[in-house]
């Protein structure tokens, strides 16, 4: 993990620590749209769902379709979401599951602050491996 990837993960963790519980849902991305077709303010997002807010120069919202919902994408890389996450954070598929998938979190620990702690712990372990 290079310093850019580390700093991005830590920036996301710092942001997540500020979210009130009602603004975070580990099980989904944004699920509402406003009347102009854009992302509605105040919707509940998972950690990846907050990336367009935390990294507005790099992330955007993909056009909504009924089947795939609203999915954040990198502005410069229109490939699939897993590839976007891997490239942006410098992580692999197993890391994505560990950090961002609800099934990898115990019941009662699927909140923003717990996800932020896991991200920070992950970064520390990666630093120790280098």
PDB file of C-alpha atoms in Angstrom:
ATOM      1  CA  UNK A   1       0.000   0.000   0.000  1.00  0.00           C
ATOM      2  CA  UNK A   2       1.489   3.326  -1.007  1.00  0.00           C
ATOM      3  CA  UNK A   3       1.024   6.614   0.841  1.00  0.00           C
ATOM      4  CA  UNK A   4      -1.717   7.852  -1.530  1.00  0.00           C
ATOM      5  CA  UNK A   5      -3.824   4.752  -0.916  1.00  0.00           C
ATOM      6  CA  UNK A   6      -3.167   4.888   2.835  1.00  0.00           C
ATOM      7  CA  UNK A   7      -4.151   8.563   3.021  1.00  0.00           C
ATOM      8  CA  UNK A   8      -7.351   7.913   1.063  1.00  0.00           C
ATOM      9  CA  UNK A   9      -8.420   5.127   3.409  1.00  0.00           C
ATOM     10  CA  UNK A  10      -7.609   7.253   6.455  1.00  0.00           C
ATOM     11  CA  UNK A  11      -9.518  10.219   5.014  1.00  0.00           C
ATOM     12  CA  UNK A  12     -12.555   7.989   4.529  1.00  0.00           C
ATOM     13  CA  UNK A  13     -12.196   6.674   8.107  1.00  0.00           C
ATOM     14  CA  UNK A  14     -11.985  10.218   9.481  1.00  0.00           C
ATOM     15  CA  UNK A  15     -15.142  11.198   7.601  1.00  0.00           C
ATOM     16  CA  UNK A  16     -17.025   8.096   8.763  1.00  0.00           C
ATOM     17  CA  UNK A  17     -16.213   8.946  12.376  1.00  0.00           C
ATOM     18  CA  UNK A  18     -18.214  12.178  12.001  1.00  0.00           C
ATOM     19  CA  UNK A  19     -21.409  10.565  10.697  1.00  0.00           C
ATOM     20  CA  UNK A  20     -24.415  10.233  12.970  1.00  0.00           C
ATOM     21  CA  UNK A  21     -25.889   6.691  12.988  1.00  0.00           C
ATOM     22  CA  UNK A  22     -28.898   7.632  10.877  1.00  0.00           C
ATOM     23  CA  UNK A  23     -26.597   8.737   8.015  1.00  0.00           C
ATOM     24  CA  UNK A  24     -24.899   5.332   7.592  1.00  0.00           C
ATOM     25  CA  UNK A  25     -26.176   1.982   6.322  1.00  0.00           C
ATOM     26  CA  UNK A  26     -23.553  -0.689   5.692  1.00  0.00           C
ATOM     27  CA  UNK A  27     -25.984  -2.646   3.554  1.00  0.00           C
ATOM     28  CA  UNK A  28     -26.464  -0.137   0.739  1.00  0.00           C
ATOM     29  CA  UNK A  29     -25.442   2.793  -1.392  1.00  0.00           C
ATOM     30  CA  UNK A  30     -27.645   5.856  -1.893  1.00  0.00           C
ATOM     31  CA  UNK A  31     -31.235   4.782  -2.469  1.00  0.00           C
ATOM     32  CA  UNK A  32     -33.050   8.062  -3.201  1.00  0.00           C
ATOM     33  CA  UNK A  33     -32.990  10.603  -6.009  1.00  0.00           C
ATOM     34  CA  UNK A  34     -34.198  14.169  -6.015  1.00  0.00           C
ATOM     35  CA  UNK A  35     -36.676  15.568  -8.543  1.00  0.00           C
ATOM     36  CA  UNK A  36     -33.899  16.699 -10.900  1.00  0.00           C
ATOM     37  CA  UNK A  37     -32.444  13.182 -11.101  1.00  0.00           C
ATOM     38  CA  UNK A  38     -29.436  13.893  -8.887  1.00  0.00           C
ATOM     39  CA  UNK A  39     -28.438  12.322  -5.608  1.00  0.00           C
ATOM     40  CA  UNK A  40     -30.723  13.440  -2.810  1.00  0.00           C
ATOM     41  CA  UNK A  41     -29.152  15.138   0.180  1.00  0.00           C
ATOM     42  CA  UNK A  42     -29.369  13.357   3.477  1.00  0.00           C
ATOM     43  CA  UNK A  43     -29.690   9.841   2.116  1.00  0.00           C
ATOM     44  CA  UNK A  44     -28.125   6.920   3.932  1.00  0.00           C
ATOM     45  CA  UNK A  45     -24.957   5.420   2.454  1.00  0.00           C
ATOM     46  CA  UNK A  46     -22.389   2.754   3.233  1.00  0.00           C
ATOM     47  CA  UNK A  47     -18.677   3.647   3.347  1.00  0.00           C
ATOM     48  CA  UNK A  48     -18.223   3.329  -0.430  1.00  0.00           C
ATOM     49  CA  UNK A  49     -21.469   5.208  -0.975  1.00  0.00           C
ATOM     50  CA  UNK A  50     -19.943   8.228   0.782  1.00  0.00           C
ATOM     51  CA  UNK A  51     -16.908   8.335  -1.564  1.00  0.00           C
ATOM     52  CA  UNK A  52     -18.413  10.964  -3.930  1.00  0.00           C
ATOM     53  CA  UNK A  53     -18.848  13.238  -0.893  1.00  0.00           C
ATOM     54  CA  UNK A  54     -15.409  12.523   0.607  1.00  0.00           C
ATOM     55  CA  UNK A  55     -13.531  12.515  -2.732  1.00  0.00           C
ATOM     56  CA  UNK A  56     -15.577  14.765  -5.070  1.00  0.00           C
ATOM     57  CA  UNK A  57     -12.674  15.260  -7.481  1.00  0.00           C
ATOM     58  CA  UNK A  58     -12.384  11.507  -8.073  1.00  0.00           C
ATOM     59  CA  UNK A  59     -15.824   9.947  -7.621  1.00  0.00           C
ATOM     60  CA  UNK A  60     -19.189  10.552  -9.275  1.00  0.00           C
ATOM     61  CA  UNK A  61     -22.606   8.927  -9.242  1.00  0.00           C
ATOM     62  CA  UNK A  62     -23.410   6.563 -12.099  1.00  0.00           C
ATOM     63  CA  UNK A  63     -26.720   7.051 -13.853  1.00  0.00           C
ATOM     64  CA  UNK A  64     -29.525   5.350 -11.978  1.00  0.00           C
ATOM     65  CA  UNK A  65     -31.158   2.231 -13.362  1.00  0.00           C
ATOM     66  CA  UNK A  66     -33.779   0.212 -11.548  1.00  0.00           C
ATOM     67  CA  UNK A  67     -31.739  -3.000 -11.558  1.00  0.00           C
ATOM     68  CA  UNK A  68     -28.431  -1.800 -10.153  1.00  0.00           C
ATOM     69  CA  UNK A  69     -29.483   1.158  -8.043  1.00  0.00           C
ATOM     70  CA  UNK A  70     -27.192   4.099  -7.514  1.00  0.00           C
ATOM     71  CA  UNK A  71     -23.558   3.060  -7.546  1.00  0.00           C
ATOM     72  CA  UNK A  72     -20.568   5.360  -7.021  1.00  0.00           C
ATOM     73  CA  UNK A  73     -17.916   5.216  -9.749  1.00  0.00           C
ATOM     74  CA  UNK A  74     -14.521   6.768 -10.228  1.00  0.00           C
ATOM     75  CA  UNK A  75     -14.700   9.736 -12.571  1.00  0.00           C
ATOM     76  CA  UNK A  76     -11.629   8.671 -14.524  1.00  0.00           C
ATOM     77  CA  UNK A  77     -12.291   4.929 -14.674  1.00  0.00           C
ATOM     78  CA  UNK A  78     -15.714   3.804 -15.892  1.00  0.00           C
ATOM     79  CA  UNK A  79     -15.042   0.066 -15.327  1.00  0.00           C
ATOM     80  CA  UNK A  80     -16.859  -2.104 -12.775  1.00  0.00           C
ATOM     81  CA  UNK A  81     -17.246  -1.012  -9.159  1.00  0.00           C
ATOM     82  CA  UNK A  82     -14.862  -3.605  -7.675  1.00  0.00           C
ATOM     83  CA  UNK A  83     -12.098  -2.514 -10.023  1.00  0.00           C
ATOM     84  CA  UNK A  84     -12.792   1.102  -9.160  1.00  0.00           C
ATOM     85  CA  UNK A  85     -12.470   0.453  -5.458  1.00  0.00           C
ATOM     86  CA  UNK A  86      -9.323  -1.640  -5.888  1.00  0.00           C
ATOM     87  CA  UNK A  87      -7.612   0.965  -8.041  1.00  0.00           C
ATOM     88  CA  UNK A  88      -8.575   3.898  -5.869  1.00  0.00           C
ATOM     89  CA  UNK A  89      -7.653   2.394  -2.503  1.00  0.00           C
ATOM     90  CA  UNK A  90      -4.899   0.008  -3.682  1.00  0.00           C
ATOM     91  CA  UNK A  91      -6.607  -3.042  -2.225  1.00  0.00           C
ATOM     92  CA  UNK A  92      -7.605  -6.490  -3.487  1.00  0.00           C
ATOM     93  CA  UNK A  93     -10.917  -8.367  -3.571  1.00  0.00           C
ATOM     94  CA  UNK A  94     -10.409  -9.908  -0.121  1.00  0.00           C
ATOM     95  CA  UNK A  95      -9.646  -6.453   1.319  1.00  0.00           C
ATOM     96  CA  UNK A  96     -12.806  -5.036  -0.271  1.00  0.00           C
ATOM     97  CA  UNK A  97     -14.899  -7.720   1.372  1.00  0.00           C
ATOM     98  CA  UNK A  98     -13.188  -7.282   4.738  1.00  0.00           C
ATOM     99  CA  UNK A  99     -13.528  -3.486   4.757  1.00  0.00           C
ATOM    100  CA  UNK A 100     -16.802  -2.807   2.979  1.00  0.00           C
ATOM    101  CA  UNK A 101     -19.136  -5.829   2.892  1.00  0.00           C
ATOM    102  CA  UNK A 102     -21.802  -6.131   5.608  1.00  0.00           C
ATOM    103  CA  UNK A 103     -21.433  -9.903   5.954  1.00  0.00           C
ATOM    104  CA  UNK A 104     -17.883  -9.440   7.231  1.00  0.00           C
ATOM    105  CA  UNK A 105     -19.067  -7.384  10.210  1.00  0.00           C
ATOM    106  CA  UNK A 106     -20.643  -8.866  13.333  1.00  0.00           C
ATOM    107  CA  UNK A 107     -24.241  -7.944  14.127  1.00  0.00           C
ATOM    108  CA  UNK A 108     -24.290  -4.797  16.228  1.00  0.00           C
ATOM    109  CA  UNK A 109     -21.013  -3.559  14.732  1.00  0.00           C
ATOM    110  CA  UNK A 110     -22.233  -2.412  11.334  1.00  0.00           C
ATOM    111  CA  UNK A 111     -22.016   1.285  12.109  1.00  0.00           C
ATOM    112  CA  UNK A 112     -19.798   4.034  10.686  1.00  0.00           C
ATOM    113  CA  UNK A 113     -17.516   4.281  13.709  1.00  0.00           C
ATOM    114  CA  UNK A 114     -16.813   0.540  13.737  1.00  0.00           C
ATOM    115  CA  UNK A 115     -16.098   0.572   9.989  1.00  0.00           C
ATOM    116  CA  UNK A 116     -13.724   3.516  10.537  1.00  0.00           C
ATOM    117  CA  UNK A 117     -11.890   1.586  13.284  1.00  0.00           C
ATOM    118  CA  UNK A 118     -11.557  -1.420  10.985  1.00  0.00           C
ATOM    119  CA  UNK A 119     -10.140   0.765   8.204  1.00  0.00           C
ATOM    120  CA  UNK A 120      -7.583   2.288  10.598  1.00  0.00           C
ATOM    121  CA  UNK A 121      -6.601  -1.149  11.899  1.00  0.00           C
ATOM    122  CA  UNK A 122      -6.237  -2.434   8.328  1.00  0.00           C
ATOM    123  CA  UNK A 123      -3.943   0.477   7.405  1.00  0.00           C
ATOM    124  CA  UNK A 124      -1.766  -0.189  10.478  1.00  0.00           C
ATOM    125  CA  UNK A 125      -1.426  -3.870   9.555  1.00  0.00           C
ATOM    126  CA  UNK A 126      -0.468  -2.953   6.001  1.00  0.00           C
ATOM    127  CA  UNK A 127       2.178  -0.537   7.276  1.00  0.00           C
ATOM    128  CA  UNK A 128       3.626  -3.264   9.495  1.00  0.00           C
ATOM    129  CA  UNK A 129       3.988  -5.551   6.479  1.00  0.00           C
ATOM    130  CA  UNK A 130       6.107  -3.035   4.578  1.00  0.00           C
TER     131      UNK A 130
END
